[in-house]
Amino acid sequence: MGYESPEGGAGLRRHLRDGGDRPGHRLRFGSGAAGIERLEASLTGEGFATHRHDTYAIGMTLRGVQTFRYRGEPRHCLPGEWHVLHPDEPHDGVAGTDEGFGYRIIYLDPSLVQEALGGAPLPFVADPVIGRRDADPALAACLRDIDEPLDEAGRLTLTLRVVHMLVRHSSARDSSVRHSSAGSTVRPGVRAPLALEALARVRDLIADDPTVRHTLAEFEQIAGLDRWTVARQFRVAFGTSPTRFRTMRQLDLARRLLRGGVPLAGAAQLAGFADQAHMSRMFKRAYGLTPAKWTAALA
């Protein structure tokens, strides 16, 4: 099945590198920016194990049939269709046919969504598959050439286009209160009184050196909030808990080290994990692959 883009004939599919008939995973990172990653992936055979990441994941299937379980239900994403995954929502990914599947995807930091929305609760898209007719053609352009550098203007434009899609398809359009399985709440028309500046200080403290395990007392001191408020509002603001946010930043560091050729054991130590086995467990929970398979899949 081919996908004919409304903006350029064969559109995105012609840019997808054929993964061939060989079983396995093919991953290729494009150009990104602060809070943004763009990835091209092909999969044949073994799928991604159940995992969850702390970013929004907005991707388009370009080849084959992508199937995944999300919020307890099987989903199918065909060529030209988009999938939208909320931070911290568990999901897997397998090919629906023997030919495998290919896609391109944008990973967007929830803090950028917060900035674009002026501090409103994060939008939650309950139905993760968006049809071709309901997708924004301008957003597809952000995936057409993932190797083109993103300057500050491009970063802002991409963020606003993603936020537009999230808000347009969000369950916040419904009259009822919705909950993600991760525990964050979307209250239509109600703006949560989030202490964003205080929460950002906690977030920055963790991100500045994720190898350090900070205490709850430190969070209280830097935020000027009690620990319960920090924990509750941090999840609403950024889509995950402070503990998991730290783990994901450790994994970001580990991925950079692995891409730079650092051995698994060394990457685990430098990223602040207890040992290689600890890093491998956390890695698979976040990306659906072990560090060894992820490294082998890199183009």
Tab-separated table of C-alpha atoms in Angstrom:
chain	number	residue	atom	x	y	z
A	1	MET	CA	0.000	0.000	0.000
A	2	GLY	CA	1.435	3.332	-0.987
A	3	TYR	CA	0.756	6.730	0.478
A	4	GLU	CA	0.281	9.656	-1.840
A	5	SER	CA	1.004	12.843	0.049
A	6	PRO	CA	-1.138	15.852	-0.763
A	7	GLU	CA	2.079	17.828	-0.925
A	8	GLY	CA	4.388	16.133	-3.349
A	9	GLY	CA	3.297	12.913	-5.037
A	10	ALA	CA	4.882	9.909	-3.385
A	11	GLY	CA	5.563	12.217	-0.430
A	12	LEU	CA	7.209	10.800	2.622
A	13	ARG	CA	7.360	7.201	1.470
A	14	ARG	CA	10.046	7.871	-1.098
A	15	HIS	CA	12.307	9.100	1.713
A	16	LEU	CA	11.955	5.938	3.794
A	17	ARG	CA	14.962	3.702	3.441
A	18	ASP	CA	13.846	0.185	2.640
A	19	GLY	CA	14.501	-2.131	5.528
A	20	GLY	CA	14.574	-5.040	3.091
A	21	ASP	CA	13.328	-8.517	3.910
A	22	ARG	CA	15.899	-9.118	6.612
A	23	PRO	CA	14.303	-9.607	10.034
A	24	GLY	CA	15.175	-7.042	12.652
A	25	HIS	CA	14.996	-3.337	13.404
A	26	ARG	CA	16.432	-0.365	11.527
A	27	LEU	CA	16.627	2.974	13.335
A	28	ARG	CA	17.935	6.264	12.012
A	29	PHE	CA	17.857	9.506	13.956
A	30	GLY	CA	17.401	12.715	12.034
A	31	SER	CA	18.173	16.264	13.053
A	32	GLY	CA	16.547	17.396	16.278
A	33	ALA	CA	16.527	20.314	18.671
A	34	ALA	CA	16.109	20.887	22.397
A	35	GLY	CA	13.089	18.814	23.405
A	36	ILE	CA	12.598	17.327	19.915
A	37	GLU	CA	13.772	14.080	18.322
A	38	ARG	CA	12.944	12.831	14.830
A	39	LEU	CA	13.386	9.173	13.976
A	40	GLU	CA	12.969	6.888	10.981
A	41	ALA	CA	12.332	3.217	11.739
A	42	SER	CA	11.709	-0.032	9.871
A	43	LEU	CA	10.776	-3.317	11.485
A	44	THR	CA	10.480	-6.854	10.141
A	45	GLY	CA	9.860	-9.845	12.351
A	46	GLU	CA	10.263	-9.343	16.084
A	47	GLY	CA	8.384	-6.329	17.401
A	48	PHE	CA	8.953	-3.772	20.125
A	49	ALA	CA	8.220	-5.008	23.637
A	50	THR	CA	5.759	-3.083	25.781
A	51	HIS	CA	7.373	0.179	26.781
A	52	ARG	CA	6.636	3.805	27.611
A	53	HIS	CA	8.496	7.057	27.195
A	54	ASP	CA	8.007	10.440	28.820
A	55	THR	CA	7.475	12.368	25.591
A	56	TYR	CA	4.629	12.729	23.165
A	57	ALA	CA	5.194	10.429	20.178
A	58	ILE	CA	3.575	11.567	16.932
A	59	GLY	CA	4.342	9.424	13.914
A	60	MET	CA	3.150	8.436	10.456
A	61	THR	CA	3.151	4.909	9.080
A	62	LEU	CA	4.761	4.900	5.650
A	63	ARG	CA	4.978	1.215	4.750
A	64	GLY	CA	3.144	-1.933	5.820
A	65	VAL	CA	0.723	-2.188	8.723
A	66	GLN	CA	1.748	-1.056	12.191
A	67	THR	CA	-0.163	-2.727	15.015
A	68	PHE	CA	0.120	-1.968	18.710
A	69	ARG	CA	-1.744	-2.308	21.968
A	70	TYR	CA	-2.663	0.961	23.633
A	71	ARG	CA	-4.824	1.431	26.730
A	72	GLY	CA	-5.789	-2.243	26.591
A	73	GLU	CA	-6.967	-2.293	22.971
A	74	PRO	CA	-5.341	-3.480	19.720
A	75	ARG	CA	-4.760	-0.675	17.211
A	76	HIS	CA	-3.844	-0.674	13.528
A	77	CYS	CA	-2.116	2.172	11.722
A	78	LEU	CA	-2.034	2.010	7.904
A	79	PRO	CA	0.190	3.934	5.473
A	80	GLY	CA	-0.679	7.616	5.566
A	81	GLU	CA	-2.259	7.379	9.005
A	82	TRP	CA	-0.817	8.975	12.137
A	83	HIS	CA	-0.475	7.652	15.649
A	84	VAL	CA	-0.382	9.875	18.735
A	85	LEU	CA	0.898	8.448	22.021
A	86	HIS	CA	0.680	10.307	25.320
A	87	PRO	CA	3.647	10.438	27.719
A	88	ASP	CA	3.923	7.443	30.037
A	89	GLU	CA	1.257	5.387	28.223
A	90	PRO	CA	2.440	1.763	27.783
A	91	HIS	CA	2.381	0.409	24.226
A	92	ASP	CA	4.133	-2.114	22.027
A	93	GLY	CA	4.632	-2.322	18.254
A	94	VAL	CA	4.566	-5.206	15.796
A	95	ALA	CA	4.082	-5.670	12.066
A	96	GLY	CA	0.583	-6.591	10.972
A	97	THR	CA	1.911	-8.446	7.899
A	98	ASP	CA	5.021	-10.412	6.951
A	99	GLU	CA	6.436	-7.473	5.010
A	100	GLY	CA	7.028	-5.504	8.195
A	101	PHE	CA	6.396	-1.784	8.477
A	102	GLY	CA	8.168	1.556	8.383
A	103	TYR	CA	7.402	4.913	9.921
A	104	ARG	CA	8.773	8.298	10.846
A	105	ILE	CA	8.081	9.874	14.194
A	106	ILE	CA	8.505	13.027	16.277
A	107	TYR	CA	9.208	12.797	19.999
A	108	LEU	CA	8.203	16.051	21.693
A	109	ASP	CA	9.015	17.081	25.253
A	110	PRO	CA	5.782	17.821	27.186
A	111	SER	CA	7.384	20.987	28.576
A	112	LEU	CA	7.265	22.468	25.059
A	113	VAL	CA	3.561	21.651	24.896
A	114	GLN	CA	3.120	23.366	28.258
A	115	GLU	CA	4.876	26.475	26.999
A	116	ALA	CA	2.754	26.592	23.854
A	117	LEU	CA	-0.464	26.178	25.868
A	118	GLY	CA	0.507	28.696	28.523
A	119	GLY	CA	0.417	26.195	31.368
A	120	ALA	CA	-2.866	24.392	30.627
A	121	PRO	CA	-3.056	20.652	31.429
A	122	LEU	CA	-1.494	18.460	28.784
A	123	PRO	CA	-3.983	17.449	26.067
A	124	PHE	CA	-4.823	13.757	25.905
A	125	VAL	CA	-5.762	12.089	22.613
A	126	ALA	CA	-7.871	9.090	23.596
A	127	ASP	CA	-8.025	7.552	20.101
A	128	PRO	CA	-4.370	7.250	19.075
A	129	VAL	CA	-4.892	6.630	15.343
A	130	ILE	CA	-5.666	9.638	13.165
A	131	GLY	CA	-6.832	9.083	9.596
A	132	ARG	CA	-5.279	10.658	6.520
A	133	ARG	CA	-8.130	13.114	6.026
A	134	ASP	CA	-7.924	14.361	9.601
A	135	ALA	CA	-4.158	14.883	9.635
A	136	ASP	CA	-2.424	18.199	9.089
A	137	PRO	CA	-0.429	18.153	5.810
A	138	ALA	CA	1.876	20.829	7.227
A	139	LEU	CA	2.946	18.463	9.988
A	140	ALA	CA	3.975	15.866	7.414
A	141	ALA	CA	6.470	18.403	6.086
A	142	CYS	CA	8.265	18.210	9.436
A	143	LEU	CA	8.970	14.545	8.685
A	144	ARG	CA	9.681	14.858	4.988
A	145	ASP	CA	13.356	15.673	5.477
A	146	ILE	CA	14.341	14.720	8.997
A	147	ASP	CA	17.989	15.491	8.269
A	148	GLU	CA	17.360	19.186	7.670
A	149	PRO	CA	18.545	21.141	10.730
A	150	LEU	CA	15.935	22.648	13.035
A	151	ASP	CA	16.748	26.240	13.960
A	152	GLU	CA	14.840	28.079	16.683
A	153	ALA	CA	12.104	29.167	14.275
A	154	GLY	CA	11.761	25.624	12.952
A	155	ARG	CA	11.611	24.263	16.493
A	156	LEU	CA	8.820	26.680	17.346
A	157	THR	CA	6.894	25.924	14.147
A	158	LEU	CA	7.110	22.154	14.640
A	159	THR	CA	5.986	22.462	18.264
A	160	LEU	CA	2.976	24.594	17.356
A	161	ARG	CA	1.926	22.186	14.603
A	162	VAL	CA	2.107	19.230	16.959
A	163	VAL	CA	0.204	21.113	19.661
A	164	HIS	CA	-2.467	22.049	17.125
A	165	MET	CA	-2.921	18.349	16.307
A	166	LEU	CA	-3.020	17.376	19.973
A	167	VAL	CA	-5.604	19.992	20.893
A	168	ARG	CA	-7.717	19.323	17.804
A	169	HIS	CA	-7.956	15.608	18.535
A	170	SER	CA	-7.830	15.813	22.316
A	171	SER	CA	-10.536	14.325	24.489
A	172	ALA	CA	-10.665	17.808	26.038
A	173	ARG	CA	-13.239	18.513	23.345
A	174	ASP	CA	-15.586	16.210	25.278
A	175	SER	CA	-17.689	17.497	28.130
A	176	SER	CA	-16.490	14.886	30.622
A	177	VAL	CA	-13.264	14.697	32.569
A	178	ARG	CA	-10.864	12.157	31.068
A	179	HIS	CA	-7.947	10.387	32.653
A	180	SER	CA	-4.906	8.869	31.039
A	181	SER	CA	-3.807	5.520	32.413
A	182	ALA	CA	-0.677	7.301	33.640
A	183	GLY	CA	-2.839	9.286	36.040
A	184	SER	CA	-2.809	12.793	34.530
A	185	THR	CA	-6.143	14.536	34.195
A	186	VAL	CA	-7.585	16.571	31.346
A	187	ARG	CA	-10.316	18.922	32.503
A	188	PRO	CA	-12.068	20.532	29.550
A	189	GLY	CA	-12.175	24.275	29.844
A	190	VAL	CA	-10.511	24.275	33.277
A	191	ARG	CA	-6.991	25.521	33.729
A	192	ALA	CA	-5.196	23.780	36.543
A	193	PRO	CA	-3.427	26.106	39.027
A	194	LEU	CA	-0.006	24.674	38.307
A	195	ALA	CA	3.060	26.221	39.936
A	196	LEU	CA	4.983	25.983	36.684
A	197	GLU	CA	7.982	28.103	37.664
A	198	ALA	CA	8.508	26.051	40.809
A	199	LEU	CA	8.025	22.785	38.941
A	200	ALA	CA	10.480	23.901	36.270
A	201	ARG	CA	13.106	24.410	38.960
A	202	VAL	CA	12.641	20.798	40.077
A	203	ARG	CA	12.761	19.630	36.484
A	204	ASP	CA	15.954	21.574	35.772
A	205	LEU	CA	17.593	20.294	38.953
A	206	ILE	CA	17.035	16.710	37.809
A	207	ALA	CA	17.985	17.331	34.186
A	208	ASP	CA	21.194	19.208	35.012
A	209	ASP	CA	22.759	15.988	36.306
A	210	PRO	CA	20.476	12.934	36.153
A	211	THR	CA	23.195	10.739	37.650
A	212	VAL	CA	22.461	12.382	41.019
A	213	ARG	CA	19.534	11.057	43.062
A	214	HIS	CA	17.963	14.056	44.793
A	215	THR	CA	15.860	13.773	47.943
A	216	LEU	CA	12.258	14.861	48.350
A	217	ALA	CA	13.479	17.462	50.834
A	218	GLU	CA	15.624	19.007	48.076
A	219	PHE	CA	12.586	19.161	45.777
A	220	GLU	CA	10.566	20.848	48.515
A	221	GLN	CA	13.311	23.362	49.163
A	222	ILE	CA	13.900	24.376	45.543
A	223	ALA	CA	10.187	24.470	44.677
A	224	GLY	CA	8.839	26.010	47.850
A	225	LEU	CA	6.084	23.381	47.753
A	226	ASP	CA	5.359	20.313	49.853
A	227	ARG	CA	6.379	16.948	48.425
A	228	TRP	CA	2.803	15.875	47.682
A	229	THR	CA	2.138	18.978	45.609
A	230	VAL	CA	5.438	18.540	43.766
A	231	ALA	CA	4.657	14.915	42.900
A	232	ARG	CA	1.056	15.605	41.866
A	233	GLN	CA	1.660	18.747	39.837
A	234	PHE	CA	4.862	17.501	38.226
A	235	ARG	CA	2.930	14.666	36.576
A	236	VAL	CA	0.138	16.957	35.404
A	237	ALA	CA	2.635	19.471	34.023
A	238	PHE	CA	5.133	17.112	32.389
A	239	GLY	CA	3.296	13.830	31.918
A	240	THR	CA	5.420	11.707	34.251
A	241	SER	CA	6.779	11.523	37.784
A	242	PRO	CA	10.036	13.145	38.960
A	243	THR	CA	11.538	9.680	39.477
A	244	ARG	CA	10.730	8.498	35.985
A	245	PHE	CA	11.815	11.836	34.523
A	246	ARG	CA	15.233	11.263	36.073
A	247	THR	CA	15.416	7.706	34.699
A	248	MET	CA	14.584	8.927	31.197
A	249	ARG	CA	17.287	11.580	31.370
A	250	GLN	CA	19.734	8.880	32.466
A	251	LEU	CA	18.663	6.879	29.426
A	252	ASP	CA	19.137	9.925	27.193
A	253	LEU	CA	22.703	10.100	28.469
A	254	ALA	CA	23.176	6.353	27.982
A	255	ARG	CA	21.924	6.553	24.397
A	256	ARG	CA	24.364	9.357	23.597
A	257	LEU	CA	27.189	7.315	25.055
A	258	LEU	CA	26.195	4.177	23.151
A	259	ARG	CA	25.929	6.092	19.883
A	260	GLY	CA	29.420	7.379	20.601
A	261	GLY	CA	30.779	3.868	20.853
A	262	VAL	CA	30.969	3.512	24.635
A	263	PRO	CA	30.531	-0.156	25.710
A	264	LEU	CA	27.347	-1.132	27.549
A	265	ALA	CA	28.955	-1.485	30.962
A	266	GLY	CA	30.717	1.853	30.643
A	267	ALA	CA	27.554	3.618	29.501
A	268	ALA	CA	25.656	2.182	32.459
A	269	GLN	CA	28.256	3.433	34.912
A	270	LEU	CA	28.571	6.898	33.383
A	271	ALA	CA	24.791	7.323	33.233
A	272	GLY	CA	24.471	6.552	36.934
A	273	PHE	CA	22.798	3.133	36.820
A	274	ALA	CA	23.612	0.504	39.426
A	275	ASP	CA	25.028	-1.795	36.756
A	276	GLN	CA	24.567	-2.897	33.147
A	277	ALA	CA	21.622	-5.150	34.009
A	278	HIS	CA	19.822	-2.237	35.681
A	279	MET	CA	20.346	-0.035	32.625
A	280	SER	CA	19.165	-2.805	30.307
A	281	ARG	CA	15.918	-3.264	32.247
A	282	MET	CA	15.149	0.446	32.234
A	283	PHE	CA	16.165	0.771	28.581
A	284	LYS	CA	13.801	-1.956	27.390
A	285	ARG	CA	10.936	-0.529	29.447
A	286	ALA	CA	11.482	2.849	27.765
A	287	TYR	CA	12.207	1.848	24.151
A	288	GLY	CA	10.979	-1.714	23.717
A	289	LEU	CA	14.471	-2.992	22.846
A	290	THR	CA	17.510	-3.973	24.869
A	291	PRO	CA	20.493	-1.594	24.606
A	292	ALA	CA	22.356	-4.177	22.515
A	293	LYS	CA	19.503	-4.560	20.009
A	294	TRP	CA	18.931	-0.801	19.910
A	295	THR	CA	22.603	-0.157	19.148
A	296	ALA	CA	22.642	-2.872	16.480
A	297	ALA	CA	19.564	-1.324	14.848
A	298	LEU	CA	21.140	2.096	14.381
A	299	ALA	CA	21.777	2.913	10.735
